[in-house]
PDB file of C-alpha atoms in Angstrom:
ATOM      1  CA  MET A 633      39.931 161.558 118.216  1.00 42.00           C
ATOM      2  CA  SER A 634      39.118 159.671 120.775  1.00 43.00           C
ATOM      3  CA  GLY A 635      37.856 156.207 120.067  1.00 47.00           C
ATOM      4  CA  GLY A 636      38.053 156.084 116.248  1.00 51.00           C
ATOM      5  CA  MET A 637      34.658 158.397 116.027  1.00 50.00           C
ATOM      6  CA  MET A 638      34.158 160.197 113.160  1.00 50.00           C
ATOM      7  CA  PRO A 639      33.086 163.700 112.935  1.00 50.00           C
ATOM      8  CA  ASP A 640      29.603 164.282 112.550  1.00 52.00           C
ATOM      9  CA  PRO A 641      29.561 166.203 109.017  1.00 49.00           C
ATOM     10  CA  PHE A 642      26.075 168.326 110.214  1.00 47.00           C
ATOM     11  CA  SER A 643      27.813 169.177 113.563  1.00 49.00           C
ATOM     12  CA  GLY A 644      27.827 173.846 114.076  1.00 47.00           C
ATOM     13  CA  ARG A 645      25.756 173.975 110.873  1.00 47.00           C
ATOM     14  CA  SER A 646      22.881 176.681 111.339  1.00 46.00           C
ATOM     15  CA  GLU A 647      20.207 177.221 110.171  1.00 42.00           C
ATOM     16  CA  SER A 648      21.442 180.119 107.922  1.00 43.00           C
ATOM     17  CA  ALA A 649      24.149 177.832 106.729  1.00 45.00           C
ATOM     18  CA  LEU A 650      21.516 175.816 105.247  1.00 52.00           C
ATOM     19  CA  GLU A 651      20.668 178.306 102.335  1.00 80.00           C
ATOM     20  CA  SER A 652      22.415 176.845  99.901  1.00 88.00           C
ATOM     21  CA  PRO A 653      23.999 179.393  96.705  1.00 94.00           C
ATOM     22  CA  ARG A 654      22.078 180.594  93.908  1.00 94.00           C
ATOM     23  CA  PRO A 655      21.882 177.950  91.092  1.00 94.00           C
ATOM     24  CA  ILE A 656      23.630 178.078  87.321  1.00 94.00           C
ATOM     25  CA  VAL A 657      21.191 178.666  85.568  1.00 94.00           C
ATOM     26  CA  PRO A 658      22.071 178.718  81.542  1.00 96.00           C
ATOM     27  CA  THR A 659      20.865 181.815  79.103  1.00 96.00           C
ATOM     28  CA  PRO A 660      20.427 182.330  75.060  1.00 97.00           C
ATOM     29  CA  ALA A 661      23.571 184.466  74.472  1.00 97.00           C
ATOM     30  CA  THR A 662      20.786 185.992  72.267  1.00 95.00           C
ATOM     31  CA  MET A 663      19.681 187.528  75.620  1.00 93.00           C
ATOM     32  CA  ALA A 664      22.368 188.505  78.057  1.00 88.00           C
ATOM     33  CA  GLY A 665      24.334 191.405  77.363  1.00 89.00           C
ATOM     34  CA  GLU A 666      27.901 191.961  77.730  1.00 94.00           C
ATOM     35  CA  LEU A 667      30.255 188.879  77.426  1.00 97.00           C
ATOM     36  CA  ARG A 668      33.664 188.880  77.729  1.00 96.00           C
ATOM     37  CA  GLY A 669      34.930 186.615  80.255  1.00 96.00           C
ATOM     38  CA  ARG A 670      31.667 185.262  81.239  1.00 97.00           C
ATOM     39  CA  ARG A 671      31.387 181.648  81.336  1.00 97.00           C
ATOM     40  CA  VAL A 672      29.462 179.457  78.403  1.00 98.00           C
ATOM     41  CA  LEU A 673      27.918 176.326  77.319  1.00 98.00           C
ATOM     42  CA  VAL A 674      27.690 175.645  73.357  1.00 98.00           C
ATOM     43  CA  GLY A 675      26.080 173.275  71.625  1.00 96.00           C
ATOM     44  CA  LEU A 676      22.834 172.445  70.037  1.00 93.00           C
ATOM     45  CA  PRO A 677      19.443 171.038  71.384  1.00 91.00           C
ATOM     46  CA  GLY A 678      18.606 168.036  70.578  1.00 91.00           C
ATOM     47  CA  PHE A 679      22.778 166.853  70.342  1.00 93.00           C
ATOM     48  CA  GLY A 680      24.492 168.262  73.251  1.00 94.00           C
ATOM     49  CA  TRP A 681      26.465 170.688  75.539  1.00 96.00           C
ATOM     50  CA  ARG A 682      30.047 171.567  75.909  1.00 97.00           C
ATOM     51  CA  GLY A 683      31.357 173.331  79.263  1.00 95.00           C
ATOM     52  CA  ASP A 684      33.662 175.029  81.179  1.00 95.00           C
ATOM     53  CA  LEU A 685      34.310 177.753  77.936  1.00 98.00           C
ATOM     54  CA  ARG A 686      34.648 181.322  78.036  1.00 98.00           C
ATOM     55  CA  ALA A 687      33.166 183.893  75.606  1.00 98.00           C
ATOM     56  CA  ASP A 688      34.763 187.542  74.591  1.00 96.00           C
ATOM     57  CA  GLU A 689      32.008 190.066  73.124  1.00 96.00           C
ATOM     58  CA  LYS A 690      30.237 189.146  69.875  1.00 96.00           C
ATOM     59  CA  VAL A 691      31.608 189.662  66.640  1.00 96.00           C
ATOM     60  CA  VAL A 692      29.221 190.295  63.865  1.00 96.00           C
ATOM     61  CA  GLN A 693      30.462 189.115  59.826  1.00 95.00           C
ATOM     62  CA  GLY A 694      28.313 189.732  57.062  1.00 93.00           C
ATOM     63  CA  SER A 695      25.036 188.982  58.688  1.00 94.00           C
ATOM     64  CA  ARG A 696      25.482 186.508  60.933  1.00 97.00           C
ATOM     65  CA  THR A 697      26.530 186.840  65.013  1.00 97.00           C
ATOM     66  CA  TYR A 698      29.338 184.895  66.413  1.00 98.00           C
ATOM     67  CA  VAL A 699      30.748 184.567  70.105  1.00 98.00           C
ATOM     68  CA  PRO A 700      34.511 183.986  70.249  1.00 98.00           C
ATOM     69  CA  VAL A 701      34.883 180.873  72.719  1.00 98.00           C
ATOM     70  CA  MET A 702      37.861 179.480  74.247  1.00 98.00           C
ATOM     71  CA  PRO A 703      38.457 176.859  77.092  1.00 97.00           C
ATOM     72  CA  GLU A 704      38.136 178.481  80.669  1.00 97.00           C
ATOM     73  CA  ALA A 705      41.814 177.442  81.207  1.00 96.00           C
ATOM     74  CA  GLU A 706      43.319 179.253  78.094  1.00 96.00           C
ATOM     75  CA  TRP A 707      41.020 182.192  79.174  1.00 96.00           C
ATOM     76  CA  TYR A 708      42.476 182.077  82.410  1.00 96.00           C
ATOM     77  CA  ARG A 709      45.984 182.075  80.860  1.00 95.00           C
ATOM     78  CA  ALA A 710      45.610 184.800  78.467  1.00 95.00           C
ATOM     79  CA  GLU A 711      44.430 187.020  81.332  1.00 94.00           C
ATOM     80  CA  ALA A 712      46.921 185.995  83.492  1.00 95.00           C
ATOM     81  CA  GLU A 713      50.076 186.005  81.327  1.00 94.00           C
ATOM     82  CA  ARG A 714      48.439 189.367  78.994  1.00 93.00           C
ATOM     83  CA  THR A 715      48.940 186.576  75.791  1.00 92.00           C
ATOM     84  CA  GLU A 716      46.387 186.627  72.921  1.00 91.00           C
ATOM     85  CA  VAL A 717      45.089 182.585  72.659  1.00 90.00           C
ATOM     86  CA  PHE A 718      42.697 181.198  69.668  1.00 93.00           C
ATOM     87  CA  ALA A 719      38.870 181.077  69.689  1.00 96.00           C
ATOM     88  CA  ALA A 720      36.484 179.123  67.964  1.00 97.00           C
ATOM     89  CA  LEU A 721      33.691 181.752  66.427  1.00 98.00           C
ATOM     90  CA  VAL A 722      30.306 179.828  67.812  1.00 98.00           C
ATOM     91  CA  PRO A 723      27.388 181.433  66.251  1.00 98.00           C
ATOM     92  CA  VAL A 724      25.538 182.985  68.712  1.00 98.00           C
ATOM     93  CA  GLU A 725      22.414 181.246  68.630  1.00 96.00           C
ATOM     94  CA  ARG A 726      24.733 178.355  69.937  1.00 97.00           C
ATOM     95  CA  VAL A 727      26.456 179.554  73.204  1.00 98.00           C
ATOM     96  CA  TRP A 728      24.398 180.144  76.175  1.00 97.00           C
ATOM     97  CA  VAL A 729      25.770 181.709  79.107  1.00 98.00           C
ATOM     98  CA  GLU A 730      26.041 180.319  82.434  1.00 97.00           C
ATOM     99  CA  GLU A 731      23.885 182.706  84.811  1.00 95.00           C
ATOM    100  CA  LEU A 732      22.945 182.770  88.277  1.00 93.00           C
ATOM    101  CA  GLY A 733      18.821 182.233  89.458  1.00 91.00           C
ATOM    102  CA  PHE A 734      17.653 182.213  92.848  1.00 85.00           C
ATOM    103  CA  ALA A 735      18.509 181.072  95.890  1.00 74.00           C
ATOM    104  CA  GLY A 736      16.598 177.967  98.246  1.00 64.00           C
ATOM    105  CA  THR A 737      17.450 176.544 100.186  1.00 46.00           C
ATOM    106  CA  SER A 738      18.369 172.526 100.077  1.00 44.00           C
ATOM    107  CA  THR A 739      17.778 169.512 101.906  1.00 46.00           C
ATOM    108  CA  PRO A 740      20.967 167.439 103.579  1.00 47.00           C
ATOM    109  CA  GLY A 741      20.999 163.711 101.951  1.00 45.00           C
ATOM    110  CA  ALA A 742      18.683 164.655  98.754  1.00 47.00           C
ATOM    111  CA  LYS A 743      19.765 163.878  95.043  1.00 51.00           C
ATOM    112  CA  VAL A 744      18.280 165.212  92.343  1.00 52.00           C
ATOM    113  CA  ASN A 745      17.936 163.205  89.598  1.00 58.00           C
ATOM    114  CA  GLN A 746      15.615 163.576  86.887  1.00 73.00           C
ATOM    115  CA  LEU A 747      14.957 163.711  83.468  1.00 82.00           C
ATOM    116  CA  VAL A 748      15.624 167.389  81.684  1.00 83.00           C
ATOM    117  CA  SER A 749      15.147 168.411  77.935  1.00 85.00           C
ATOM    118  CA  LEU A 750      17.097 168.317  75.115  1.00 88.00           C
ATOM    119  CA  ASP A 751      15.807 171.702  74.388  1.00 90.00           C
ATOM    120  CA  GLU A 752      18.308 173.955  75.963  1.00 92.00           C
ATOM    121  CA  PRO A 753      21.034 172.886  78.802  1.00 94.00           C
ATOM    122  CA  PRO A 754      19.828 171.738  82.026  1.00 91.00           C
ATOM    123  CA  ARG A 755      19.889 173.834  85.135  1.00 89.00           C
ATOM    124  CA  ARG A 756      22.559 173.065  87.776  1.00 86.00           C
ATOM    125  CA  PRO A 757      20.936 173.021  91.453  1.00 90.00           C
ATOM    126  CA  PRO A 758      23.948 173.490  94.072  1.00 94.00           C
ATOM    127  CA  VAL A 759      24.951 170.267  95.575  1.00 95.00           C
ATOM    128  CA  ALA A 760      26.101 170.779  99.418  1.00 96.00           C
ATOM    129  CA  ALA A 761      30.012 169.132  99.272  1.00 96.00           C
ATOM    130  CA  ILE A 762      28.654 166.561 102.084  1.00 92.00           C
ATOM    131  CA  ASP A 763      26.491 165.162  99.433  1.00 94.00           C
ATOM    132  CA  ALA A 764      28.324 165.108  96.326  1.00 95.00           C
ATOM    133  CA  ASP A 765      29.662 161.998  94.652  1.00 93.00           C
ATOM    134  CA  SER A 766      32.810 163.636  94.377  1.00 96.00           C
ATOM    135  CA  LEU A 767      34.804 167.082  94.716  1.00 98.00           C
ATOM    136  CA  THR A 768      38.033 167.355  94.156  1.00 98.00           C
ATOM    137  CA  GLY A 769      38.465 169.552  90.412  1.00 97.00           C
ATOM    138  CA  ARG A 770      35.058 170.696  90.225  1.00 97.00           C
ATOM    139  CA  ARG A 771      33.265 174.414  90.987  1.00 98.00           C
ATOM    140  CA  VAL A 772      32.329 175.090  93.844  1.00 98.00           C
ATOM    141  CA  THR A 773      31.036 177.825  95.668  1.00 97.00           C
ATOM    142  CA  GLN A 774      31.859 178.674  99.437  1.00 97.00           C
ATOM    143  CA  ILE A 775      28.820 180.365 101.943  1.00 96.00           C
ATOM    144  CA  MET A 776      30.286 182.768 104.039  1.00 94.00           C
ATOM    145  CA  ALA A 777      29.214 183.685 107.310  1.00 90.00           C
ATOM    146  CA  ASP A 778      27.349 186.739 106.301  1.00 91.00           C
ATOM    147  CA  GLY A 779      25.270 184.789 104.326  1.00 90.00           C
ATOM    148  CA  ALA A 780      27.739 186.193 101.095  1.00 94.00           C
ATOM    149  CA  GLU A 781      28.755 183.462  98.100  1.00 96.00           C
ATOM    150  CA  ARG A 782      32.764 182.844  97.218  1.00 97.00           C
ATOM    151  CA  ARG A 783      32.318 181.641  94.088  1.00 97.00           C
ATOM    152  CA  GLY A 784      35.490 180.956  91.732  1.00 96.00           C
ATOM    153  CA  LEU A 785      37.153 178.598  93.605  1.00 98.00           C
ATOM    154  CA  ARG A 786      37.688 174.610  92.863  1.00 98.00           C
ATOM    155  CA  ALA A 787      37.662 171.778  95.546  1.00 98.00           C
ATOM    156  CA  VAL A 788      41.980 170.436  95.472  1.00 98.00           C
ATOM    157  CA  THR A 789      40.428 167.889  98.135  1.00 98.00           C
ATOM    158  CA  GLU A 790      38.036 165.656  99.115  1.00 98.00           C
ATOM    159  CA  SER A 791      36.303 165.754 102.698  1.00 97.00           C
ATOM    160  CA  HIS A 792      38.428 164.837 105.326  1.00 96.00           C
ATOM    161  CA  VAL A 793      38.584 165.304 109.040  1.00 96.00           C
ATOM    162  CA  SER A 794      41.182 168.183 109.698  1.00 94.00           C
ATOM    163  CA  GLU A 795      43.301 168.689 112.310  1.00 93.00           C
ATOM    164  CA  ASP A 796      40.486 170.116 114.903  1.00 93.00           C
ATOM    165  CA  GLY A 797      38.679 167.875 114.186  1.00 95.00           C
ATOM    166  CA  THR A 798      35.879 168.801 111.860  1.00 95.00           C
ATOM    167  CA  VAL A 799      35.037 167.810 108.089  1.00 97.00           C
ATOM    168  CA  ALA A 800      36.666 170.547 105.832  1.00 97.00           C
ATOM    169  CA  VAL A 801      37.522 170.637 102.399  1.00 98.00           C
ATOM    170  CA  ARG A 802      40.641 172.363 100.933  1.00 98.00           C
ATOM    171  CA  VAL A 803      39.830 175.052  98.381  1.00 98.00           C
ATOM    172  CA  ALA A 804      41.713 176.678  95.332  1.00 98.00           C
ATOM    173  CA  GLN A 805      41.271 180.320  94.054  1.00 98.00           C
ATOM    174  CA  GLU A 806      40.527 179.128  89.863  1.00 97.00           C
ATOM    175  CA  LEU A 807      43.404 181.214  88.839  1.00 97.00           C
ATOM    176  CA  ASP A 808      45.610 179.442  90.794  1.00 97.00           C
ATOM    177  CA  TRP A 809      43.858 176.019  90.099  1.00 97.00           C
ATOM    178  CA  TYR A 810      44.538 176.599  86.079  1.00 97.00           C
ATOM    179  CA  ARG A 811      48.222 177.836  86.521  1.00 97.00           C
ATOM    180  CA  TRP A 812      48.991 174.571  88.488  1.00 97.00           C
ATOM    181  CA  ALA A 813      48.594 172.998  85.460  1.00 94.00           C
ATOM    182  CA  TRP A 814      50.608 175.039  83.002  1.00 93.00           C
ATOM    183  CA  SER A 815      53.406 175.723  85.391  1.00 94.00           C
ATOM    184  CA  GLY A 816      53.416 173.451  87.788  1.00 95.00           C
ATOM    185  CA  LYS A 817      53.280 175.637  90.638  1.00 96.00           C
ATOM    186  CA  LEU A 818      51.153 174.810  93.865  1.00 97.00           C
ATOM    187  CA  PRO A 819      48.401 176.522  94.639  1.00 97.00           C
ATOM    188  CA  ARG A 820      47.482 178.436  98.052  1.00 97.00           C
ATOM    189  CA  THR A 821      45.096 176.307  99.509  1.00 98.00           C
ATOM    190  CA  LEU A 822      42.513 176.697 101.990  1.00 97.00           C
ATOM    191  CA  GLU A 823      40.433 174.409 104.686  1.00 97.00           C
ATOM    192  CA  VAL A 824      36.902 175.270 104.514  1.00 97.00           C
ATOM    193  CA  PRO A 825      34.068 172.986 107.101  1.00 97.00           C
ATOM    194  CA  ALA A 826      32.598 171.310 104.371  1.00 97.00           C
ATOM    195  CA  HIS A 827      28.936 172.090 105.187  1.00 95.00           C
ATOM    196  CA  LEU A 828      30.108 175.380 104.179  1.00 97.00           C
ATOM    197  CA  ILE A 829      30.688 174.167 100.741  1.00 97.00           C
ATOM    198  CA  TRP A 830      28.974 173.343  97.922  1.00 97.00           C
ATOM    199  CA  VAL A 831      29.484 171.860  93.879  1.00 97.00           C
ATOM    200  CA  GLU A 832      28.165 174.919  91.553  1.00 94.00           C
TER     201      GLU A 832
END
């Protein structure tokens, strides 16, 4: 790079690339269909919420319906190694499923800072990687050339200048991200232009 100039993170950004991915919209598990493998939040209105969890199918015990819920890392390990893991049984009315809402357009540089109701988990609009405070370890979505969304990714770096001079982010498949924790095996990563990466 000549003269020590930093590259413009907006260079190469076409109008179609400004289309943001669909936001995360929590939906009560009582209104959701099949739950196996779905990302969920658990909690109590007015109290708080916990995420990074996966669900199994509902079970009925007596007159109550429960959802088996486990940490996402355990779910990935169980699926990859075909092992049984412990799942807490959470009353169905305390479980919310992460659904995908409708895509919108982003405003570069805009920060969403608003109060939320404690009656339900907050909706999470996607944030462009170049506008995010931090990336490493966060769930991200890549916008493909045809506008499709590639999900199930984790950022393994912050935004940086790649060898070809573009601003980029390294990402890994989420399974590889979690396997890195339980086995120490480095994940395969892909360097993606930062303007195509959004934090979920």
